[in-house]
Short mmCIF file of C-alpha atoms in Angstrom, two decimals:
data_model
loop_
_atom_site.label_atom_id
_atom_site.label_comp_id
_atom_site.label_asym_id
_atom_site.label_seq_id
_atom_site.Cartn_x
_atom_site.Cartn_y
_atom_site.Cartn_z
CA MET A 20 -60.19 -89.79 -5.67
CA ALA A 21 -58.16 -87.87 -3.11
CA GLY A 22 -59.87 -86.57 -0.02
CA PRO A 23 -59.95 -82.96 1.14
CA GLY A 24 -56.85 -83.50 3.29
CA ALA A 25 -54.80 -84.57 0.27
CA GLU A 26 -56.15 -81.61 -1.70
CA MET A 27 -55.05 -79.20 1.04
CA VAL A 28 -51.59 -80.77 1.16
CA ARG A 29 -51.37 -80.30 -2.59
CA ILE A 30 -52.37 -76.62 -2.36
CA VAL A 31 -49.86 -75.98 0.41
CA ARG A 32 -47.14 -77.80 -1.53
CA ARG A 33 -48.00 -75.87 -4.73
CA ASN A 34 -47.80 -72.57 -2.87
CA LYS A 35 -44.43 -73.55 -1.42
CA LEU A 36 -43.06 -74.40 -4.88
CA VAL A 37 -44.42 -71.16 -6.35
CA GLY A 38 -42.96 -69.33 -3.37
CA PHE A 39 -39.45 -70.55 -4.14
CA TRP A 40 -39.86 -69.47 -7.78
CA ALA A 41 -41.12 -66.03 -6.73
CA ALA A 42 -38.37 -65.69 -4.11
CA GLU A 43 -35.78 -66.25 -6.83
CA LYS A 44 -37.39 -63.54 -8.97
CA LEU A 45 -37.34 -61.24 -5.93
CA ALA A 46 -33.60 -61.97 -5.47
CA LEU A 47 -34.22 -63.69 -2.14
CA ALA A 48 -31.88 -66.51 -1.22
CA GLY A 49 -31.26 -68.95 1.60
CA GLU A 50 -33.35 -68.45 4.70
CA ASN A 51 -35.11 -65.40 3.19
CA ALA A 52 -36.30 -67.50 0.23
CA LYS A 53 -37.49 -70.26 2.57
CA THR A 54 -39.33 -67.75 4.77
CA TYR A 55 -41.07 -66.23 1.72
CA SER A 56 -42.02 -69.67 0.41
CA ASP A 57 -43.28 -70.78 3.82
CA GLY A 58 -45.41 -67.62 4.01
CA LEU A 59 -47.13 -68.47 0.74
CA ALA A 60 -47.61 -72.07 1.86
CA LYS A 61 -49.27 -70.87 5.07
CA ALA A 62 -51.43 -68.45 3.06
CA ALA A 63 -53.27 -71.49 1.69
CA LEU A 64 -54.65 -71.97 5.18
CA ASP A 65 -55.85 -68.38 5.62
CA VAL A 66 -58.93 -67.38 3.58
CA GLU A 67 -57.97 -63.70 3.69
CA ARG A 68 -54.47 -64.40 2.33
CA SER A 69 -55.14 -67.36 0.03
CA ASP A 70 -54.92 -65.36 -3.22
CA ILE A 71 -51.23 -65.98 -3.86
CA LEU A 72 -51.42 -64.46 -7.33
CA ALA A 73 -52.37 -61.14 -5.72
CA ILE A 74 -49.64 -61.52 -3.09
CA ILE A 75 -46.96 -62.25 -5.67
CA ARG A 76 -48.26 -59.51 -7.99
CA ARG A 77 -48.02 -56.97 -5.14
CA ASP A 78 -44.54 -58.13 -4.14
CA PHE A 79 -43.28 -58.14 -7.75
CA ASP A 80 -44.71 -54.67 -8.39
CA ALA A 81 -43.08 -53.32 -5.22
CA ALA A 82 -39.72 -54.84 -6.19
CA GLY A 83 -39.92 -53.85 -9.86
CA VAL A 84 -40.02 -57.47 -11.06
CA VAL A 85 -41.55 -57.66 -14.52
CA GLN A 86 -43.77 -60.73 -14.86
CA SER A 87 -47.25 -60.81 -16.33
CA ASP A 88 -50.15 -62.37 -14.46
CA ASP A 89 -50.25 -65.00 -17.22
CA ASP A 90 -46.58 -65.85 -16.54
CA ILE A 91 -47.27 -66.20 -12.82
CA LEU A 92 -50.37 -68.31 -13.47
CA ALA A 93 -48.37 -70.55 -15.82
CA VAL A 94 -45.82 -71.19 -13.06
CA MET A 95 -48.66 -71.83 -10.60
CA ASN A 96 -50.11 -74.43 -13.01
CA VAL A 97 -46.77 -76.20 -13.43
CA CYS A 98 -46.29 -76.21 -9.66
CA TRP A 99 -49.83 -77.57 -9.22
CA LEU A 100 -48.93 -80.51 -11.45
CA GLU A 101 -45.65 -81.05 -9.60
CA ALA A 102 -47.42 -80.85 -6.24
CA GLY A 103 -49.86 -83.53 -7.43
CA LYS A 104 -47.01 -85.85 -8.31
CA ARG A 105 -45.45 -85.33 -4.92
CA THR A 106 -48.75 -85.83 -3.11
CA LYS A 107 -49.36 -89.17 -4.83
CA GLY A 108 -45.86 -90.44 -4.12
CA SER A 109 -45.46 -88.87 -0.70
CA ASP A 110 -42.76 -90.52 1.34
CA GLY A 111 -43.22 -88.56 4.53
CA SER A 112 -40.50 -86.05 3.71
CA ASP A 113 -43.10 -83.28 3.82
CA ALA A 114 -44.40 -84.25 7.25
CA ALA A 115 -44.85 -80.62 8.27
CA LEU A 116 -47.16 -79.97 5.31
CA VAL A 117 -49.18 -83.06 6.09
CA GLN A 118 -49.46 -81.97 9.73
CA ILE A 119 -50.64 -78.49 8.71
CA ALA A 120 -53.28 -79.97 6.42
CA ARG A 121 -54.47 -82.39 9.10
CA HIS A 122 -54.73 -79.60 11.63
CA LEU A 123 -56.72 -77.52 9.16
CA MET A 124 -59.09 -80.38 8.38
CA GLN A 125 -59.72 -81.01 12.10
CA GLY A 126 -60.75 -77.39 12.50
CA SER A 127 -63.39 -77.56 9.77
#
């Protein structure tokens, strides 16, 4: 069973993947898409901002992007599964995510 550190890495990674999907729907590209995705990844570490469904819903509504909550949740579930695969086979390429999770776990 994975420890809390691995779970946090998975949540951060899931949020990052969902962030890239949402950025595409919001017509963000390049550095803007990365910045949006990074913001959602960091939201996993902030209790007040950890509801990424609400964040994406607000951003989609403001931009006129039509996606149901069920559609967004479905993408979040797929990204959760993908993040789990990447966590299990981590090769160090996501060192920044691992560092964020470690820092968070030290603070708790």
